[in-house]
Coordinates of C-alpha atoms in Angstrom, one line a residue:
M1 CA 101.2 96.1 117.2
K2 CA 107.5 94.6 113.8
F3 CA 111.1 93.8 114.4
R4 CA 114.9 95.2 114.8
T5 CA 118.5 96.2 116.1
L6 CA 119.6 99.5 115.6
A7 CA 123.8 98.8 115.6
V8 CA 124.6 102.3 115.6
G9 CA 123.1 105.5 117.9
L10 CA 120.9 108.2 117.1
G11 CA 123.3 109.9 116.8
I12 CA 123.7 113.1 114.6
S13 CA 123.9 112.4 110.3
A14 CA 126.3 110.0 110.3
A15 CA 124.4 107.1 108.5
A16 CA 123.1 104.0 110.3
V17 CA 123.0 100.5 110.3
L18 CA 119.4 98.4 111.0
V19 CA 119.1 95.0 111.8
V20 CA 116.2 92.3 112.2
P21 CA 116.6 91.0 114.9
G22 CA 117.3 86.7 114.0
S23 CA 118.1 87.4 110.7
G24 CA 121.4 88.9 108.8
A25 CA 119.0 91.6 107.1
T26 CA 120.8 94.8 107.1
A27 CA 119.0 98.5 106.3
S28 CA 121.6 102.0 105.1
I29 CA 119.6 104.5 107.2
D30 CA 121.1 108.7 107.5
A31 CA 120.1 109.3 111.0
A32 CA 118.6 113.0 111.7
P33 CA 119.4 114.8 114.1
V34 CA 118.0 113.8 117.9
Q35 CA 114.8 116.7 118.8
Q36 CA 115.3 118.2 122.1
R37 CA 112.7 119.4 123.5
P38 CA 111.7 122.5 122.4
S39 CA 113.2 126.3 124.0
Y40 CA 109.9 128.0 124.6
V41 CA 106.2 127.5 124.7
L42 CA 103.6 130.4 123.7
K43 CA 102.1 132.8 126.3
K44 CA 98.5 131.8 124.7
Y45 CA 99.1 128.1 125.4
L46 CA 100.7 128.7 129.2
D47 CA 97.9 131.3 130.0
Q48 CA 94.6 129.2 128.5
K49 CA 92.2 128.9 131.4
L50 CA 90.6 125.7 131.8
A51 CA 86.9 125.3 131.4
W52 CA 86.0 121.9 133.5
K53 CA 82.6 120.0 133.5
P54 CA 81.1 116.7 135.0
C55 CA 81.9 113.4 133.1
G56 CA 80.3 110.1 133.0
D57 CA 77.7 109.2 135.8
P58 CA 78.5 111.5 139.0
E59 CA 79.7 108.3 141.2
L60 CA 82.6 108.8 139.0
R61 CA 83.1 111.9 140.4
T62 CA 85.2 113.0 137.0
F63 CA 85.6 116.2 134.9
C64 CA 86.5 116.7 132.1
T65 CA 88.3 119.6 129.6
K66 CA 90.1 120.2 126.5
I67 CA 92.7 121.6 125.7
T68 CA 94.7 123.6 123.1
V69 CA 98.5 122.0 121.3
P70 CA 100.3 123.0 119.1
R71 CA 100.2 120.7 115.8
D72 CA 103.8 120.7 116.0
W73 CA 105.5 121.9 119.2
W74 CA 108.6 123.0 116.6
N75 CA 107.3 125.2 114.7
Q76 CA 104.0 127.0 117.4
G77 CA 103.5 129.9 115.1
L78 CA 101.5 127.9 112.8
Q79 CA 97.6 128.7 114.3
N80 CA 97.2 125.1 113.0
D81 CA 96.7 124.0 117.0
I82 CA 94.3 120.9 117.6
G83 CA 92.3 119.8 120.9
I84 CA 94.0 117.2 123.6
A85 CA 90.6 116.2 126.0
V86 CA 91.7 116.1 129.6
S87 CA 90.0 114.1 132.8
K88 CA 90.3 114.3 136.2
V89 CA 89.0 113.4 140.2
A90 CA 90.2 115.2 142.8
P91 CA 90.6 113.6 145.9
V92 CA 87.2 113.2 148.8
K93 CA 88.3 115.1 150.8
G94 CA 90.7 118.1 151.5
K95 CA 93.9 119.0 148.2
P96 CA 96.0 116.6 146.6
S97 CA 99.2 117.3 147.1
R98 CA 100.9 114.7 144.6
V99 CA 99.0 114.5 140.6
V100 CA 99.6 111.4 138.7
F101 CA 99.3 110.9 135.3
G102 CA 97.5 107.9 133.3
N103 CA 98.0 105.7 129.9
P104 CA 95.9 102.7 128.9
G105 CA 98.9 101.3 126.2
G106 CA 98.2 100.9 122.9
P107 CA 100.4 103.8 121.5
G108 CA 96.9 105.6 120.9
G109 CA 94.5 103.9 122.9
A110 CA 91.9 106.8 124.7
G111 CA 92.9 107.3 127.6
L112 CA 90.6 109.1 129.7
G113 CA 89.1 106.6 131.8
M114 CA 92.3 106.6 133.6
A115 CA 91.4 109.0 135.9
P116 CA 88.9 107.2 137.5
F117 CA 91.1 104.0 137.6
L118 CA 93.7 105.4 139.1
A119 CA 91.3 107.5 141.8
G120 CA 90.0 104.0 142.4
Q121 CA 93.3 102.9 143.9
P122 CA 92.9 103.9 147.9
E123 CA 96.7 105.0 147.9
L124 CA 95.6 107.2 144.9
A125 CA 92.5 108.0 146.7
K126 CA 93.9 109.6 149.6
D127 CA 96.3 112.5 148.3
H128 CA 96.2 112.1 144.4
L129 CA 95.0 114.3 141.6
A130 CA 94.6 111.4 138.7
V131 CA 94.4 112.5 135.8
G132 CA 94.1 110.8 132.0
F133 CA 94.0 112.1 128.2
D134 CA 93.5 110.9 125.4
P135 CA 96.6 111.4 123.6
R136 CA 96.3 114.0 120.1
G137 CA 95.3 111.6 117.1
S138 CA 92.7 109.3 119.7
G139 CA 89.9 109.5 121.6
D140 CA 87.8 112.8 122.2
S141 CA 91.2 114.5 121.3
T142 CA 91.4 115.3 117.8
N143 CA 91.4 112.6 115.4
V144 CA 93.9 110.4 112.7
T145 CA 91.3 108.5 110.9
C146 CA 92.7 105.4 107.9
E147 CA 88.9 104.3 108.0
G148 CA 88.0 102.2 105.0
A149 CA 91.6 102.3 104.3
P150 CA 92.6 98.5 102.4
G151 CA 92.9 95.9 104.9
Y152 CA 94.5 92.6 105.8
T153 CA 91.9 90.4 104.4
M154 CA 94.3 87.2 103.0
D155 CA 95.4 84.3 104.9
A156 CA 99.0 85.6 106.2
R157 CA 99.8 82.1 106.1
D158 CA 99.3 81.6 102.4
R159 CA 102.7 82.2 100.7
D160 CA 102.1 81.9 97.5
A161 CA 103.1 84.7 95.1
F162 CA 99.9 86.3 95.0
N163 CA 98.8 86.2 98.2
L164 CA 102.1 88.2 99.5
D165 CA 101.4 90.7 96.5
L166 CA 97.7 91.9 98.2
I167 CA 99.7 92.1 101.2
S168 CA 102.5 93.8 99.9
E169 CA 99.9 96.1 98.5
A170 CA 97.5 96.7 100.8
S171 CA 100.4 97.7 103.5
Q172 CA 102.0 100.5 100.4
L173 CA 98.7 101.8 100.1
S174 CA 98.0 102.3 104.1
R175 CA 100.0 105.5 104.7
P176 CA 99.0 107.8 101.3
Y177 CA 95.5 107.0 102.1
C178 CA 95.9 108.0 106.0
D179 CA 97.1 111.1 105.4
R180 CA 95.2 112.0 103.1
Q181 CA 92.1 111.4 105.3
S182 CA 94.4 112.6 108.5
R183 CA 94.2 116.8 107.2
G184 CA 98.7 117.2 107.3
L185 CA 97.9 116.3 111.0
L186 CA 99.4 112.7 110.6
P187 CA 103.6 113.5 110.4
Y188 CA 102.7 114.9 114.1
V189 CA 102.0 111.9 115.6
N190 CA 104.5 110.6 117.3
T191 CA 106.0 110.6 121.4
A192 CA 107.6 113.4 120.4
Q193 CA 104.9 115.8 120.5
T194 CA 102.8 114.0 122.7
V195 CA 105.3 114.4 125.9
Q196 CA 104.6 118.2 124.5
D197 CA 101.2 117.7 125.3
I198 CA 101.3 116.0 128.6
D199 CA 103.8 118.4 129.6
L200 CA 101.4 121.7 128.7
I201 CA 99.1 119.3 130.7
R202 CA 101.0 119.4 133.7
Q203 CA 102.1 123.4 133.7
L204 CA 98.8 123.9 133.3
L205 CA 97.2 122.5 136.8
G206 CA 100.3 123.5 138.1
Y207 CA 102.3 120.9 139.8
D208 CA 106.5 120.7 139.2
K209 CA 106.4 117.3 139.1
M210 CA 104.6 114.7 137.8
D211 CA 103.6 110.8 139.6
F212 CA 102.8 107.6 135.4
V213 CA 101.5 104.5 135.8
G214 CA 101.6 103.5 132.2
Y215 CA 100.6 100.4 130.2
S216 CA 102.1 98.3 127.1
G217 CA 102.6 100.8 124.8
G218 CA 102.1 103.3 128.1
T219 CA 105.3 102.5 129.3
W220 CA 107.2 103.5 125.8
M221 CA 105.4 107.5 126.0
G222 CA 106.7 106.7 130.1
A223 CA 110.3 106.5 129.3
Y224 CA 110.1 109.4 126.7
Y225 CA 108.6 111.5 128.9
Q226 CA 111.1 111.3 131.8
T227 CA 113.8 111.6 128.7
Y228 CA 112.5 115.1 127.3
F229 CA 111.3 117.0 130.9
P230 CA 113.5 114.6 133.6
E231 CA 113.1 118.0 136.3
H232 CA 109.8 116.9 136.5
V233 CA 109.9 113.1 136.9
G234 CA 108.3 111.9 140.1
R235 CA 107.1 108.0 140.6
F236 CA 107.0 106.2 137.3
V237 CA 106.1 103.5 137.2
L238 CA 105.6 101.5 133.6
D239 CA 103.4 98.3 133.4
S240 CA 104.2 95.3 131.1
N241 CA 107.1 97.3 129.7
T242 CA 107.8 97.5 125.1
D243 CA 111.6 97.9 125.4
F244 CA 112.2 101.6 125.1
T245 CA 115.0 101.4 124.7
R246 CA 115.0 100.6 121.4
P247 CA 113.6 101.1 118.7
W248 CA 109.6 99.4 118.1
L249 CA 110.6 97.4 115.7
D250 CA 112.4 95.5 118.8
T251 CA 109.0 94.7 120.3
F252 CA 106.8 94.4 117.4
A253 CA 109.9 91.2 116.8
A254 CA 109.4 89.5 120.2
Q255 CA 104.7 89.1 119.6
P256 CA 104.6 86.1 118.1
Q257 CA 106.9 84.5 120.6
G258 CA 104.8 85.7 123.3
F259 CA 101.5 85.1 122.0
E260 CA 102.3 81.0 120.6
R261 CA 103.8 80.4 124.2
R262 CA 100.1 82.8 125.7
F263 CA 98.3 79.9 123.9
R264 CA 100.1 76.7 124.4
E265 CA 101.3 76.9 127.3
D266 CA 98.8 78.7 129.8
F267 CA 95.3 78.7 127.5
A268 CA 95.4 75.0 126.1
P269 CA 96.8 73.9 129.6
W270 CA 94.0 75.7 131.2
A271 CA 91.5 74.2 128.6
A272 CA 92.6 70.5 128.5
K273 CA 92.3 70.4 132.4
Y274 CA 88.9 71.9 131.8
D275 CA 87.9 69.3 128.8
E276 CA 84.3 68.2 131.4
Q277 CA 82.9 71.8 130.6
L278 CA 85.1 73.4 127.8
K279 CA 85.1 70.1 125.1
L280 CA 87.8 71.6 122.8
G281 CA 90.2 68.5 124.2
S282 CA 91.9 66.3 127.4
T283 CA 95.4 67.7 126.4
P284 CA 96.7 70.7 125.6
R285 CA 98.2 68.9 122.5
L286 CA 94.4 67.8 121.9
V287 CA 92.9 71.7 122.2
I288 CA 95.9 72.8 119.7
R289 CA 94.9 71.0 117.4
T290 CA 90.7 72.0 117.7
Y291 CA 91.9 75.2 117.7
E292 CA 94.1 74.8 113.9
R293 CA 90.7 72.0 112.6
L294 CA 88.7 75.0 113.1
R295 CA 90.5 76.6 110.9
A296 CA 91.5 75.6 107.8
A297 CA 87.6 74.6 107.5
L298 CA 86.2 77.6 108.1
K299 CA 88.9 79.2 105.7
K300 CA 87.0 76.1 103.5
Q301 CA 84.0 77.0 104.0
P302 CA 83.7 80.4 106.2
A303 CA 80.6 81.0 108.7
V304 CA 78.3 83.8 107.0
E305 CA 75.9 84.1 109.7
E306 CA 72.8 87.3 110.2
F307 CA 72.3 88.4 114.0
L308 CA 70.2 89.9 115.4
D309 CA 67.1 89.4 113.0
G310 CA 69.0 90.2 110.9
S311 CA 70.5 93.8 110.8
V312 CA 74.1 91.9 111.3
K313 CA 75.8 90.0 108.9
V314 CA 79.0 88.5 110.3
S315 CA 81.7 86.1 108.5
Y316 CA 83.4 83.7 110.4
D317 CA 86.8 83.1 108.1
Q318 CA 90.4 82.1 109.4
N319 CA 90.5 85.8 110.4
T320 CA 88.3 86.1 112.2
L321 CA 89.1 83.2 114.8
D322 CA 92.2 84.5 114.9
N323 CA 91.6 87.9 115.8
I324 CA 89.0 86.4 118.4
V325 CA 91.9 83.9 119.6
T326 CA 94.6 86.2 120.4
G327 CA 92.3 89.2 121.6
D328 CA 91.1 86.8 124.5
L329 CA 95.1 86.0 125.3
Y330 CA 95.0 89.3 127.2
T331 CA 94.0 88.6 130.5
K332 CA 92.5 84.9 131.6
L333 CA 89.1 86.2 132.4
D334 CA 89.0 85.8 129.2
F335 CA 90.0 82.5 128.4
Q336 CA 86.5 81.7 129.4
S337 CA 84.5 83.3 127.0
L338 CA 87.2 81.9 124.6
A339 CA 86.9 77.9 125.1
I340 CA 82.7 79.3 124.6
D341 CA 83.3 81.3 121.4
L342 CA 86.2 77.7 119.8
A343 CA 84.1 75.4 120.8
F344 CA 80.2 77.3 119.0
L345 CA 82.4 77.6 116.3
R346 CA 83.3 74.3 115.8
D347 CA 79.6 73.1 116.4
L348 CA 78.7 75.9 113.7
S349 CA 81.2 74.7 110.6
A350 CA 80.5 71.5 111.3
V351 CA 76.9 71.4 110.9
Q352 CA 76.9 73.6 107.6
S353 CA 79.3 71.0 106.4
K354 CA 76.7 68.5 107.0
A355 CA 73.4 70.3 106.8
G356 CA 74.0 73.5 105.0
P357 CA 74.0 76.9 105.5
K358 CA 70.3 77.5 107.0
A359 CA 70.9 74.9 109.3
A360 CA 74.0 76.6 110.5
Q361 CA 71.3 79.4 110.8
R362 CA 68.6 78.2 112.4
K363 CA 71.7 77.9 115.8
V364 CA 72.5 81.4 115.1
D365 CA 69.0 82.5 115.5
A366 CA 67.8 80.1 118.4
L367 CA 71.2 81.8 120.8
T368 CA 69.7 84.2 123.1
V369 CA 70.1 88.1 122.0
A370 CA 72.6 88.7 124.6
R371 CA 74.7 86.0 123.4
Q372 CA 73.5 87.1 119.8
Q373 CA 75.5 90.4 120.8
E374 CA 78.4 89.1 122.6
L375 CA 79.3 86.9 119.5
V376 CA 79.2 90.3 117.2
Q377 CA 80.8 92.6 119.6
R378 CA 83.6 89.5 119.2
A379 CA 83.7 88.6 116.2
T380 CA 83.5 92.2 114.3
R381 CA 86.7 93.5 116.7
R382 CA 88.6 95.7 114.3
P383 CA 91.4 93.7 113.4
V384 CA 95.2 94.6 112.4
G385 CA 97.3 92.8 111.5
I386 CA 99.8 93.6 114.2
T387 CA 98.4 94.0 117.7
P388 CA 98.3 97.1 119.5
F389 CA 100.0 96.8 122.7
G390 CA 96.6 96.5 125.5
L391 CA 94.0 97.5 123.0
P392 CA 92.1 94.5 121.6
F393 CA 89.6 96.3 122.0
A394 CA 90.2 99.8 119.0
D395 CA 88.4 102.1 117.4
D396 CA 89.1 103.8 114.3
A397 CA 91.1 106.4 115.5
E398 CA 93.3 104.7 117.8
N399 CA 94.5 102.1 115.4
A400 CA 95.3 105.3 113.0
T401 CA 96.8 106.6 116.0
F402 CA 98.6 103.3 116.1
T403 CA 100.1 103.2 113.6
A404 CA 101.6 106.6 113.9
V405 CA 102.5 106.9 116.6
T406 CA 105.4 102.9 115.5
C407 CA 105.5 104.1 112.1
N408 CA 106.2 107.3 113.4
D409 CA 108.7 107.7 116.6
T410 CA 111.5 105.1 114.8
E411 CA 113.4 104.1 111.4
W412 CA 112.1 100.3 109.7
P413 CA 114.1 98.7 107.3
Q414 CA 112.1 99.4 104.0
G415 CA 111.1 96.7 101.9
R416 CA 108.8 94.2 100.9
E417 CA 111.7 91.7 100.6
V418 CA 113.0 92.2 104.1
A419 CA 108.9 92.1 105.6
D420 CA 108.5 88.7 103.5
Q421 CA 111.9 87.3 106.1
L422 CA 110.4 88.4 108.9
S423 CA 107.1 86.8 108.2
N424 CA 109.0 83.4 107.1
R425 CA 111.4 83.0 110.0
L426 CA 108.8 84.1 112.6
G427 CA 105.4 82.0 110.9
P428 CA 106.7 78.4 111.4
K429 CA 107.4 79.0 115.0
Y430 CA 104.8 81.1 116.2
P431 CA 101.4 80.7 113.5
L432 CA 99.2 82.6 115.5
L433 CA 100.5 85.7 115.1
G434 CA 104.6 84.8 113.1
W435 CA 103.0 84.5 109.7
G436 CA 101.9 88.2 109.2
M437 CA 104.7 89.9 110.1
N438 CA 104.5 90.6 107.2
E439 CA 101.8 93.1 108.1
N440 CA 102.8 96.1 108.3
P441 CA 102.3 99.8 106.3
C442 CA 106.2 100.7 108.9
F443 CA 107.4 98.9 106.1
Y444 CA 106.2 100.8 103.2
W445 CA 106.3 104.7 105.4
D446 CA 107.4 107.7 105.0
R447 CA 108.2 108.7 107.6
P448 CA 109.4 112.1 109.3
Q449 CA 112.5 113.9 110.2
L450 CA 112.3 112.4 113.3
S451 CA 115.4 110.9 115.7
M452 CA 114.6 111.1 119.3
P453 CA 117.0 111.0 122.3
V454 CA 117.9 107.4 123.7
P455 CA 115.9 106.8 126.3
T456 CA 119.1 105.4 129.2
G457 CA 116.8 106.2 132.2
K458 CA 120.3 108.5 133.4
G459 CA 120.2 110.9 136.1
L460 CA 116.7 109.9 137.2
P461 CA 115.1 108.6 140.3
V462 CA 113.6 105.5 140.4
T463 CA 111.9 103.8 137.8
L464 CA 109.3 100.4 139.2
M465 CA 109.0 97.9 136.5
V466 CA 105.5 95.2 136.7
Q467 CA 106.1 92.3 133.9
S468 CA 105.1 89.1 134.1
V469 CA 106.9 86.2 132.3
H470 CA 104.1 84.1 129.5
D471 CA 102.9 88.2 128.9
P472 CA 101.6 88.1 125.3
A473 CA 101.7 91.8 123.9
T474 CA 104.2 92.9 125.6
N475 CA 107.1 90.0 125.3
V476 CA 108.7 89.3 129.0
S477 CA 112.2 90.0 127.2
L478 CA 111.0 93.3 126.3
A479 CA 111.1 94.2 130.3
T480 CA 114.1 92.6 130.7
S481 CA 116.5 94.5 127.9
A482 CA 115.0 97.6 129.0
H483 CA 115.7 97.0 132.7
D484 CA 119.7 96.0 132.1
R485 CA 119.6 99.5 129.9
Y486 CA 118.0 101.9 132.2
A487 CA 119.9 103.1 135.0
G488 CA 118.1 102.9 138.1
S489 CA 115.3 100.6 137.4
R490 CA 113.3 98.5 139.5
L491 CA 111.7 95.2 138.3
I492 CA 108.9 93.1 139.5
T493 CA 108.8 90.4 138.2
I494 CA 104.8 87.7 138.1
A495 CA 106.2 84.7 138.0
G496 CA 103.2 82.2 137.1
E497 CA 101.3 84.9 135.6
G498 CA 100.4 85.9 131.9
D499 CA 98.2 88.9 132.1
H500 CA 98.6 92.4 130.5
G501 CA 98.5 94.6 132.8
I502 CA 98.8 93.8 136.2
Y503 CA 99.5 96.6 138.4
G504 CA 94.9 97.2 140.2
G505 CA 93.7 93.6 140.7
V506 CA 95.8 91.9 139.7
N507 CA 98.0 90.4 141.7
K508 CA 98.6 91.1 145.5
C509 CA 101.9 91.1 145.6
A510 CA 102.5 93.3 143.3
D511 CA 99.3 95.5 144.1
Q512 CA 101.2 95.7 147.8
L513 CA 104.6 97.0 145.4
V514 CA 102.9 99.4 143.0
N515 CA 101.5 101.5 145.8
T516 CA 103.6 101.4 148.5
F517 CA 106.1 103.6 145.4
L518 CA 103.4 105.6 144.4
A519 CA 102.3 106.6 148.3
T520 CA 105.4 107.3 150.1
G521 CA 108.2 107.1 147.0
K522 CA 109.7 104.2 149.1
A523 CA 110.4 101.3 145.4
P524 CA 111.9 98.0 146.5
A525 CA 115.8 97.7 147.0
K526 CA 115.8 95.3 144.6
D527 CA 114.1 93.4 141.5
T528 CA 111.6 91.2 143.3
T529 CA 109.6 89.0 142.3
C530 CA 106.1 88.3 142.9
K531 CA 104.1 85.3 142.7
G532 CA 101.6 84.4 140.1
E533 CA 97.4 84.0 141.8
G534 CA 96.6 81.7 139.1
I535 CA 94.0 81.1 135.9
P536 CA 90.2 80.2 137.9
A537 CA 88.7 78.2 137.1
P538 CA 85.0 77.6 134.8
T539 CA 82.1 79.5 136.5
A540 CA 78.5 78.2 135.7
P541 CA 76.6 80.7 134.2
H542 CA 78.9 82.0 132.2
S543 CA 78.5 85.9 133.3
D544 CA 81.0 88.8 131.4
E545 CA 80.8 90.9 134.5
Y546 CA 83.7 87.9 135.2
R547 CA 85.8 89.6 132.9
E548 CA 85.6 93.3 133.9
G549 CA 87.9 92.3 136.8
A550 CA 91.4 93.0 134.7
P551 CA 92.9 96.3 134.7
L552 CA 93.3 97.0 130.7
H553 CA 89.0 95.8 130.4
R554 CA 88.3 98.5 134.2
I555 CA 90.3 101.9 131.9
A556 CA 88.8 101.1 128.7
G557 CA 84.8 101.0 130.2
F558 CA 85.9 104.4 131.8
T559 CA 87.0 105.5 129.1
K560 CA 83.5 104.5 127.1
A561 CA 82.1 106.5 129.9
L562 CA 83.5 109.5 130.0
S563 CA 83.3 109.7 125.7
G564 CA 81.8 112.6 123.6
Y565 CA 80.8 114.8 126.9
L566 CA 83.8 117.1 125.4
H567 CA 81.8 117.5 122.1

């Protein structure tokens, strides 16, 4: 999850001018008519009976089902339906008076785990039916896939013509490859279709209005649901915000600064503070130098190691390292894992350089099985050219859905020239992610004729927005931009905090405000700032359970536990 502004509104006909943020590059496009919601829903969809069955651990009290929806809501009679997986958790006692939907982000993140997660919030557990779902394309819903499509194995920092050719060719091949494998569904995996799916779930559950908690890419989904179905909007919480009032490119363009700031201003000072334990450098500058030297060493001589008695082979190169770093910046609870991995890889690389590959392998063999499993899992996180909002551990279907939604929803300037210009502009300032901004299929995407109404917030109840100031994946600038344009919104800013995904355990002040809003409808009278609670000191010994306090990690864990029950 890269970058632009729509200078002319998405009106009917007329040409629009696409401006790449921070550059003089423009591209003329022909705007399609704005796609309003369908004027009808076929009776067969409204009359379907839901067969709920228990899913996951009985202690989660979660029930799952699948509903049938049209592949294309604007052509419901084509007899090519798809399935959407839905989960629910009811209050322990009594009949729920309200329903709250949740989405973990992406876009494309499987979300069955949102039901037990939301039901675990005390203020919601009393009288809300908590609902999760896997959006079309992902999870236990009908999937799209890009499995086997060319990946970005090059070093984005290399600016020679041959390397840029490879990046461009990989980007161009993505769309036809994904489309060919996705059985015609790819053009219909977009937000306009998804919000129609959501509203059908609402109708089948029998509620006139719905509440909503959306994280990250889910803020985009929530704002568009509000735009398409304003009369059914209840209490909406948008946490870790995209700029849903502008095209996707603007949100992508803000990522490199966000990740660089998080790494340099949060992680590096924290690691330096605890240098006696972590041994990455006694100042932030030295910590960053440790990373840069390790990256250079792994690029020159990747560490190819066998894990778990030779059953898994992992190649640690500069891209593997970058994926580990960016994936661990979403929550401060992953900082210790990142520090431990950086120190291990630095030492592994040094051993390999001095004593050879066999000596490096012996260092791996000396690790416990549990530590080897952890290293394999972290090193093989599926890499993407850009970072999905909220999904550092996305699988193939989630990544394919992410690409389809972000490329299909809104216009992108097309071609290698603008992609390379953006990369050249952002790379020197924000090298952690900026150089890879041209690694994006959307610059070469043959998108459907789709123009969605721009969210404005007009005529809606209060929308509560939550945002940390050092969020890496959704830059705080996006929240302030959307807030300025979204009528009636209130913004809760978490100062001194950089976690992506706040509600549900990161900040007591924010949780109290959000819970009050969801339980009573009472929002802060004006924009509010909560103070961050700081980055905890490293623990000894380190435990994987430490990181499970992060809301998005807990949701992902619930979703994993619930997946597969509907097959």
